[in-house]
mmCIF file with all atom_site columns, C-alpha atoms in Angstrom:
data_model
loop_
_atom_site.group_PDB
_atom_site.id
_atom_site.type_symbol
_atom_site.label_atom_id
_atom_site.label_alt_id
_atom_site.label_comp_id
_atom_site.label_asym_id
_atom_site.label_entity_id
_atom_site.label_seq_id
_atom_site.pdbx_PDB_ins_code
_atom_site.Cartn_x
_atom_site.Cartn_y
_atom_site.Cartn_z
_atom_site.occupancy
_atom_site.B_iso_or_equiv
_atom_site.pdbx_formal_charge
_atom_site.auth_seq_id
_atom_site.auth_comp_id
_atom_site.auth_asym_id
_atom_site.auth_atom_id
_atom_site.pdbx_PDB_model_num
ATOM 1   C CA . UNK A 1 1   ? -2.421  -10.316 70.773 1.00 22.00 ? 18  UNK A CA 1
ATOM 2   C CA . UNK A 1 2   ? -1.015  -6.845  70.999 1.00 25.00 ? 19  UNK A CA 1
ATOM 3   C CA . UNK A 1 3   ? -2.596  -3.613  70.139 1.00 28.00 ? 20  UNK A CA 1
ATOM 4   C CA . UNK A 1 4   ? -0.689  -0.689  69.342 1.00 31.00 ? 21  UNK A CA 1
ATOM 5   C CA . UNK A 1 5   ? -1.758  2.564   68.022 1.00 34.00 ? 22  UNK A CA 1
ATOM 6   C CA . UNK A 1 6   ? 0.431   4.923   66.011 1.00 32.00 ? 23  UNK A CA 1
ATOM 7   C CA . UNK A 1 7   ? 1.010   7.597   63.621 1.00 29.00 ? 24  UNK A CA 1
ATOM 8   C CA . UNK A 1 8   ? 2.720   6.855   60.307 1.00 29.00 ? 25  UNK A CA 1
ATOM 9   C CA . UNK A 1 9   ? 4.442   9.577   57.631 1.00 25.00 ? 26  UNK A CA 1
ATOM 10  C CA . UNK A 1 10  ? 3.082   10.995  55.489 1.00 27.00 ? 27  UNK A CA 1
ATOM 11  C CA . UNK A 1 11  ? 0.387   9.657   55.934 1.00 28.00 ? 28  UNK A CA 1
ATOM 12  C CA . UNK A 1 12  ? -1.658  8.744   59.533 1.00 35.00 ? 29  UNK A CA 1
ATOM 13  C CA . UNK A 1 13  ? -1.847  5.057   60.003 1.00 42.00 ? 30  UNK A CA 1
ATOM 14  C CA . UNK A 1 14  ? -2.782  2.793   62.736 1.00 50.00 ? 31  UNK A CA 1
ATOM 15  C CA . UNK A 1 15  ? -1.615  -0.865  63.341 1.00 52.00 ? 32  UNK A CA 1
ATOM 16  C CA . UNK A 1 16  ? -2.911  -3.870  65.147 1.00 53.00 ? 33  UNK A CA 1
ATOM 17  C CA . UNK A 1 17  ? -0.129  -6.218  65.373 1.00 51.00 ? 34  UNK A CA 1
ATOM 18  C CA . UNK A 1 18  ? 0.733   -9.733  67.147 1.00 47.00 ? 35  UNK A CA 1
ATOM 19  C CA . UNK A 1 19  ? 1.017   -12.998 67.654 1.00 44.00 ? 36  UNK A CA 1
ATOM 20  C CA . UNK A 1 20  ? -0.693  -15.862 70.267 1.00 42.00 ? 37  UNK A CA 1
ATOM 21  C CA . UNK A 1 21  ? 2.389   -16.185 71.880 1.00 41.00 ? 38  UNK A CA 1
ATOM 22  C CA . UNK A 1 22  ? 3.183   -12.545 72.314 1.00 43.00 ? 39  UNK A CA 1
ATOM 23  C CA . UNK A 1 23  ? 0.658   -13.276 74.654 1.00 41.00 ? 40  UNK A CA 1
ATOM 24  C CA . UNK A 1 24  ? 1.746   -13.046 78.013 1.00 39.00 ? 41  UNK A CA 1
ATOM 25  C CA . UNK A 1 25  ? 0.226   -14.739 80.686 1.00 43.00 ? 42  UNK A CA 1
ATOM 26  C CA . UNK A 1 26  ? -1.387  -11.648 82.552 1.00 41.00 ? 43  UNK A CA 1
ATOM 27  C CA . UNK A 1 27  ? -2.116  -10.047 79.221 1.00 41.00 ? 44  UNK A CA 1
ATOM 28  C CA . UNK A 1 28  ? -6.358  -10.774 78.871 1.00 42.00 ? 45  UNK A CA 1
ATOM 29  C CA . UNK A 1 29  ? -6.727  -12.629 75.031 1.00 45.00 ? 46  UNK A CA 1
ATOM 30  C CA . UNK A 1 30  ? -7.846  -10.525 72.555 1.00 50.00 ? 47  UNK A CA 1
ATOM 31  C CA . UNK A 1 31  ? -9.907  -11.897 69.556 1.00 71.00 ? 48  UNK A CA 1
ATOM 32  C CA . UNK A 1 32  ? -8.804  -10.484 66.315 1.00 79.00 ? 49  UNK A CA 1
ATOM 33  C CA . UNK A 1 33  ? -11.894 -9.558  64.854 1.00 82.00 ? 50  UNK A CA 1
ATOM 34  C CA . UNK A 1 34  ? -12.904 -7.350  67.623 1.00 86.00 ? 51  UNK A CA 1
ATOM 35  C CA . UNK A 1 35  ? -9.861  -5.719  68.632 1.00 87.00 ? 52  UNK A CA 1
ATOM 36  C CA . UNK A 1 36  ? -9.262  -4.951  64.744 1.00 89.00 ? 53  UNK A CA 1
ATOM 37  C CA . UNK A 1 37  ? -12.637 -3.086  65.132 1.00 91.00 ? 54  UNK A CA 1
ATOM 38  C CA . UNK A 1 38  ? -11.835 -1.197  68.161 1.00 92.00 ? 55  UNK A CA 1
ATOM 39  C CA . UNK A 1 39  ? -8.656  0.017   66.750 1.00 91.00 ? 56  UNK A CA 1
ATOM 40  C CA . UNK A 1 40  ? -10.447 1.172   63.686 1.00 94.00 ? 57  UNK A CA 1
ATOM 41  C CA . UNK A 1 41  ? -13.090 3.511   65.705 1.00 95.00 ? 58  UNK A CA 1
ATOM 42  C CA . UNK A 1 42  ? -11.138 5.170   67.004 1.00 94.00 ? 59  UNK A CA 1
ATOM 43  C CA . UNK A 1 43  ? -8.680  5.901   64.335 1.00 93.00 ? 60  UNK A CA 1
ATOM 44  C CA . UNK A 1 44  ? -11.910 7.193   62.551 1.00 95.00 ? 61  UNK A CA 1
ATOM 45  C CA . UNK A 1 45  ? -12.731 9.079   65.389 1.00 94.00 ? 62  UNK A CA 1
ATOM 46  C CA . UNK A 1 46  ? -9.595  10.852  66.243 1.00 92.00 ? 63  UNK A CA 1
ATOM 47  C CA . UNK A 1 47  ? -9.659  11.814  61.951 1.00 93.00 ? 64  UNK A CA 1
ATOM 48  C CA . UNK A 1 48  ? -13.515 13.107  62.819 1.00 94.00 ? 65  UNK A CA 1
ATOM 49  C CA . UNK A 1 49  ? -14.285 10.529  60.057 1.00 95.00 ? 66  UNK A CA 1
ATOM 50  C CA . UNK A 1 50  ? -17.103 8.372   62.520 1.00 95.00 ? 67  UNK A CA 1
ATOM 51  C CA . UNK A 1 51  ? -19.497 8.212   59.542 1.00 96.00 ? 68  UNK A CA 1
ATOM 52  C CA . UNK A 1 52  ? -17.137 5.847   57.798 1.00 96.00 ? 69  UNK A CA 1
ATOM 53  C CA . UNK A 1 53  ? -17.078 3.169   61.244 1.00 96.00 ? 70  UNK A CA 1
ATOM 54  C CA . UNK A 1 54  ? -19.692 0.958   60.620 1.00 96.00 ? 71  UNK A CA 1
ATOM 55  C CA . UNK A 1 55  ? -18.502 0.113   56.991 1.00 96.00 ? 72  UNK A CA 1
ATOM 56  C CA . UNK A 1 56  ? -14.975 0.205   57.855 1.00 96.00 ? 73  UNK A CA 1
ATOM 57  C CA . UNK A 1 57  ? -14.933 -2.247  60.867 1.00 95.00 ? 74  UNK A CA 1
ATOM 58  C CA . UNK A 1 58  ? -17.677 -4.548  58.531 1.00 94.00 ? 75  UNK A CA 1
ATOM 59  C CA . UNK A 1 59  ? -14.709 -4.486  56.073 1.00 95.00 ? 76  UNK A CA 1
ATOM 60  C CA . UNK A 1 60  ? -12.085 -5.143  58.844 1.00 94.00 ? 77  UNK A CA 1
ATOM 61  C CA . UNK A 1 61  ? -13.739 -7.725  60.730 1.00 92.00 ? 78  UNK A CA 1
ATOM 62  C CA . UNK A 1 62  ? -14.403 -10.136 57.367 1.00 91.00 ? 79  UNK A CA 1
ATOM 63  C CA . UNK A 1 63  ? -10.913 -9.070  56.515 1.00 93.00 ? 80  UNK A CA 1
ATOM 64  C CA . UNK A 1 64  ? -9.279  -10.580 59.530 1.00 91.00 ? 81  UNK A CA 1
ATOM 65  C CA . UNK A 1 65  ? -11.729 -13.244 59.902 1.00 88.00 ? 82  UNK A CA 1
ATOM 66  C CA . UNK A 1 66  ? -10.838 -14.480 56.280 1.00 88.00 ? 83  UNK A CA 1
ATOM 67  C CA . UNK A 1 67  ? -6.980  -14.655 57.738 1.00 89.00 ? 84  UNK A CA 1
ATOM 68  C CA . UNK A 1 68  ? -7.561  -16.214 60.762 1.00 86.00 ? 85  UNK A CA 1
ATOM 69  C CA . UNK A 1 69  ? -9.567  -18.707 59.332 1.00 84.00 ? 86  UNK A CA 1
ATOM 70  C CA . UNK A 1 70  ? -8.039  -18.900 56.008 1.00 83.00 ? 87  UNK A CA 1
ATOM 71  C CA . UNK A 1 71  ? -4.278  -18.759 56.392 1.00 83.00 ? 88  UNK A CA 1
ATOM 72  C CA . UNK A 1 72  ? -3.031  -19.972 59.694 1.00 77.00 ? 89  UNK A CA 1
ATOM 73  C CA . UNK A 1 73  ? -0.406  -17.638 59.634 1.00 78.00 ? 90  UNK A CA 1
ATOM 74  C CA . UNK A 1 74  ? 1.041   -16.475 63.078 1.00 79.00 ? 91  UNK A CA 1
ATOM 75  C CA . UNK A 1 75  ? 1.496   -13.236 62.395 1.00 81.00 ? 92  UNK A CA 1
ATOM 76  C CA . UNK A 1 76  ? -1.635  -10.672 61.330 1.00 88.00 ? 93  UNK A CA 1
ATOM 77  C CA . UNK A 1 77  ? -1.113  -6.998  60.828 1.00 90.00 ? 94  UNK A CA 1
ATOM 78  C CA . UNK A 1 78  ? -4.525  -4.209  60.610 1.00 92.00 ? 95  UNK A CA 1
ATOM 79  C CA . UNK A 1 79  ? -3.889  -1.116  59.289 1.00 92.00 ? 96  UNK A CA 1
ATOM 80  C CA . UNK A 1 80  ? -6.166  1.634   59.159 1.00 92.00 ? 97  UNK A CA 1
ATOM 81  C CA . UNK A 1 81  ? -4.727  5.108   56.951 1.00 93.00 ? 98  UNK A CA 1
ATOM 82  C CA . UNK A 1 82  ? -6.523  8.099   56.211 1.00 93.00 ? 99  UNK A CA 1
ATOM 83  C CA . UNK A 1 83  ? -6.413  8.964   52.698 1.00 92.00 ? 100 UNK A CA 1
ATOM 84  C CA . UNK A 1 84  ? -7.172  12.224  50.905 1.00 89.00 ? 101 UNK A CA 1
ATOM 85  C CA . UNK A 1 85  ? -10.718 13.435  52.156 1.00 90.00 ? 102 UNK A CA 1
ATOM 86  C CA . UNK A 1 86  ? -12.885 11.011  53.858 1.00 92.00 ? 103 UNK A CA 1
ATOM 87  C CA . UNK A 1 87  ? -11.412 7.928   52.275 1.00 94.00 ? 104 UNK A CA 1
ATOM 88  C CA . UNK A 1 88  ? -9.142  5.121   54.408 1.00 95.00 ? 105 UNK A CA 1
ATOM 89  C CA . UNK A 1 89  ? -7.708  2.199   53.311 1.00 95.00 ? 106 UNK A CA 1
ATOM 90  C CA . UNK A 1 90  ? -8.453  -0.797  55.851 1.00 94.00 ? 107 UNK A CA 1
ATOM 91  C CA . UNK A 1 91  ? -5.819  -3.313  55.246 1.00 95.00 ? 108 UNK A CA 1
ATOM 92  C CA . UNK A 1 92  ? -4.915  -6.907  56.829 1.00 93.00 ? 109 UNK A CA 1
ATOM 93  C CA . UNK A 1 93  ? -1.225  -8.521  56.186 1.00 92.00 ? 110 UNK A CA 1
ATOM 94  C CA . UNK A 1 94  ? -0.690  -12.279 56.823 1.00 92.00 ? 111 UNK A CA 1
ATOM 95  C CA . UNK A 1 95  ? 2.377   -14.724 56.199 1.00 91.00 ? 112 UNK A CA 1
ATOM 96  C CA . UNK A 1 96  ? 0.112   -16.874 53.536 1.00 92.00 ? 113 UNK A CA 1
ATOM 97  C CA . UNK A 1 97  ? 1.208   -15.910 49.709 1.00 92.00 ? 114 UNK A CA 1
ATOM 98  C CA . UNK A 1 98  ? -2.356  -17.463 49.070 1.00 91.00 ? 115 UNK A CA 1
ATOM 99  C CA . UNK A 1 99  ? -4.200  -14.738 47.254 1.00 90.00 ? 116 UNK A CA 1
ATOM 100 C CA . UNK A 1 100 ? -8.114  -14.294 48.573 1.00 88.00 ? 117 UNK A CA 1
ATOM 101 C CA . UNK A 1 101 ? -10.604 -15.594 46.062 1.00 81.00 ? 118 UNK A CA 1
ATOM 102 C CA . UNK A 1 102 ? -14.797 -15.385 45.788 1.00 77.00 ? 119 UNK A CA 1
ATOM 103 C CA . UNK A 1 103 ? -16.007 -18.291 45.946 1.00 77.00 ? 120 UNK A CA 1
ATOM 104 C CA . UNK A 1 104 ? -20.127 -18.671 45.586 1.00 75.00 ? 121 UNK A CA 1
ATOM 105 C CA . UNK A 1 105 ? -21.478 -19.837 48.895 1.00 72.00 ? 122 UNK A CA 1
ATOM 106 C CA . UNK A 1 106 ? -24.770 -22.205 49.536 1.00 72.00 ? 123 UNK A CA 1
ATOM 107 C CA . UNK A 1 107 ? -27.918 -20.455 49.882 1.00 76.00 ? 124 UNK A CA 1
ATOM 108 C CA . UNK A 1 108 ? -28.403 -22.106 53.386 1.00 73.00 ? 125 UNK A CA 1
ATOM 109 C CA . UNK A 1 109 ? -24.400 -21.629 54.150 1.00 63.00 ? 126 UNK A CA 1
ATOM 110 C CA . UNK A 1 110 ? -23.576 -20.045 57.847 1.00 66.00 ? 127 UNK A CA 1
ATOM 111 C CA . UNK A 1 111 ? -20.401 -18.420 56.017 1.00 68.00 ? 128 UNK A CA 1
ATOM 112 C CA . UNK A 1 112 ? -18.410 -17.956 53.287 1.00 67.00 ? 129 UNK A CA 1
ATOM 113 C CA . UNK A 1 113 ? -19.584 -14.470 52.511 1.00 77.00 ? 130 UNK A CA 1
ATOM 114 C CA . UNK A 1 114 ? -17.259 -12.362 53.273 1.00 82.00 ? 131 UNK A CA 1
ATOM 115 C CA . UNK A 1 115 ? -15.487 -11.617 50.219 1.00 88.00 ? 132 UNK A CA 1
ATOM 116 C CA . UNK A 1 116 ? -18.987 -10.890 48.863 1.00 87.00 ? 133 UNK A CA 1
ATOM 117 C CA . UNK A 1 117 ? -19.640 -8.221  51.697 1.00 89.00 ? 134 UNK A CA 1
ATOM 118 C CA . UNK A 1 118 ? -16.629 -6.695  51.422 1.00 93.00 ? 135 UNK A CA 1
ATOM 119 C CA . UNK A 1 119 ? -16.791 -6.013  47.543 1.00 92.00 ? 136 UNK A CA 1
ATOM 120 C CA . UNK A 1 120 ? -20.288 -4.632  48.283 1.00 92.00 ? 137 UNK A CA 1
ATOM 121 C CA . UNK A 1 121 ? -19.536 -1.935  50.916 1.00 94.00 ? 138 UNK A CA 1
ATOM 122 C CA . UNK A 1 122 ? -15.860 -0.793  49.861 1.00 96.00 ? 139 UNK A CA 1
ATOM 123 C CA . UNK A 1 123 ? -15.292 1.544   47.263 1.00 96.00 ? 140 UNK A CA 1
ATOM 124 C CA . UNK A 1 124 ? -12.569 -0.801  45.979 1.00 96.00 ? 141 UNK A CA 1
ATOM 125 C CA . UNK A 1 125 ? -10.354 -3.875  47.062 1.00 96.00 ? 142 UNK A CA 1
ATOM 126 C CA . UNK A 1 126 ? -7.626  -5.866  45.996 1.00 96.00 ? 143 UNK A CA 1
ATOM 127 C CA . UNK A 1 127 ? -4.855  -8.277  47.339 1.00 96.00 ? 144 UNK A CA 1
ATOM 128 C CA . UNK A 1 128 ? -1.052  -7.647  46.707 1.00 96.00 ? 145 UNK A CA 1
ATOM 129 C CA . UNK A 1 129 ? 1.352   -10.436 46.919 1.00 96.00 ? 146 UNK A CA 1
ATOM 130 C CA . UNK A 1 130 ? 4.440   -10.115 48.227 1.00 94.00 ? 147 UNK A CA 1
ATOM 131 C CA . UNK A 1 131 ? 7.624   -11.731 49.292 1.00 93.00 ? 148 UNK A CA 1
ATOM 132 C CA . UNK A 1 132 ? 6.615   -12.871 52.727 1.00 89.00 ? 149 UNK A CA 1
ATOM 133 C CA . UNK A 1 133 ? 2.796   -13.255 52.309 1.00 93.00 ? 150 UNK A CA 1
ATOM 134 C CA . UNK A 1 134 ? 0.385   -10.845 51.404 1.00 94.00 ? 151 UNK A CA 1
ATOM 135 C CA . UNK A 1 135 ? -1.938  -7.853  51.991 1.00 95.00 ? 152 UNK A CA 1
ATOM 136 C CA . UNK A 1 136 ? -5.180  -7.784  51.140 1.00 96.00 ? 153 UNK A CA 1
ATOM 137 C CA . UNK A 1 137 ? -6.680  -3.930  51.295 1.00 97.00 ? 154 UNK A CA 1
ATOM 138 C CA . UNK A 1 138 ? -10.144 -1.930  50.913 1.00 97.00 ? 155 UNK A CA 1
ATOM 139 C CA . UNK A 1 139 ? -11.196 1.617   50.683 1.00 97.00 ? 156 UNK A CA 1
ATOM 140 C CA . UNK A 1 140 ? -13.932 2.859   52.051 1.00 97.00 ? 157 UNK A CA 1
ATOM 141 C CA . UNK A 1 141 ? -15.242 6.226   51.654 1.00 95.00 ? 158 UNK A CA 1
ATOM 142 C CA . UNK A 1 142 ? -18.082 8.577   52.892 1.00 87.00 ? 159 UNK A CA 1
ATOM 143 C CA . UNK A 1 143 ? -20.993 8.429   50.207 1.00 77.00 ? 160 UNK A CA 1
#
């Protein structure tokens, strides 16, 4: 998977990008999840926002484990963008046009949650369809 880091108009945004078999061979793997996380510190760091990390990479990580697991698509996109004060908007892309639904999970369950944390700890989510797949986004802001 490849990580890049950038700066989008008007507003800052960064990306985490890529496929398995952008891979190449002396490239070390890089799972999702975590590398969506890393990404995410320290695009909250270099906007002095640090307070909002743990939410937003809880956010992220359920995110992009929800694609990975959910929509087999070969393609995910994270985006992080800073929004007007100390609100981002954490967002994961996929190919799927599946829209992300809560489903109730057993009390003894080992997953199936994440929807759940996610609409506790962001300010807002939602999932917009579009022509290719979808993206499924969350704001999180500083209490």
């Amino acid at each position: 998977m490849l990580i890049g880091l950038g700066i989008g108009l008007p507003l800052p945004a960064a990306d985490l990008a890529g496929t398995a078999s952008d891979r190449h061979p002396s490239q070390p793997h890089l799972e999702p999840a975590p590398a969506a996380r890393r990404l995410i510190r320290q695009a909250l760091g270099a906007w002095a926002l640090d307070g909002l990390a743990d939410d937003a990479c809880l956010v992220a990580g359920e995110m992009v484990a929800n694609a990975c697991r959910h929509t087999r698509s070969p393609v995910i996109r994270v985006s992080v963008t800073r929004l007007e004060g100390t609100r981002v908007e954490i967002a994961v892309t996929d190919r799927s046009r599946v829209l992300p639904a809560r489903k109730p999970a057993a009390p003894d369950a080992l997953d199936g949650r994440g929807l759940v944390l996610v609409d506790a700890v962001a300010a807002r989510w939602g999932a917009d369809p579009q022509r290719w797949g979808k993206r499924v986004w969350a704001e999180v802001r500083a209490a």
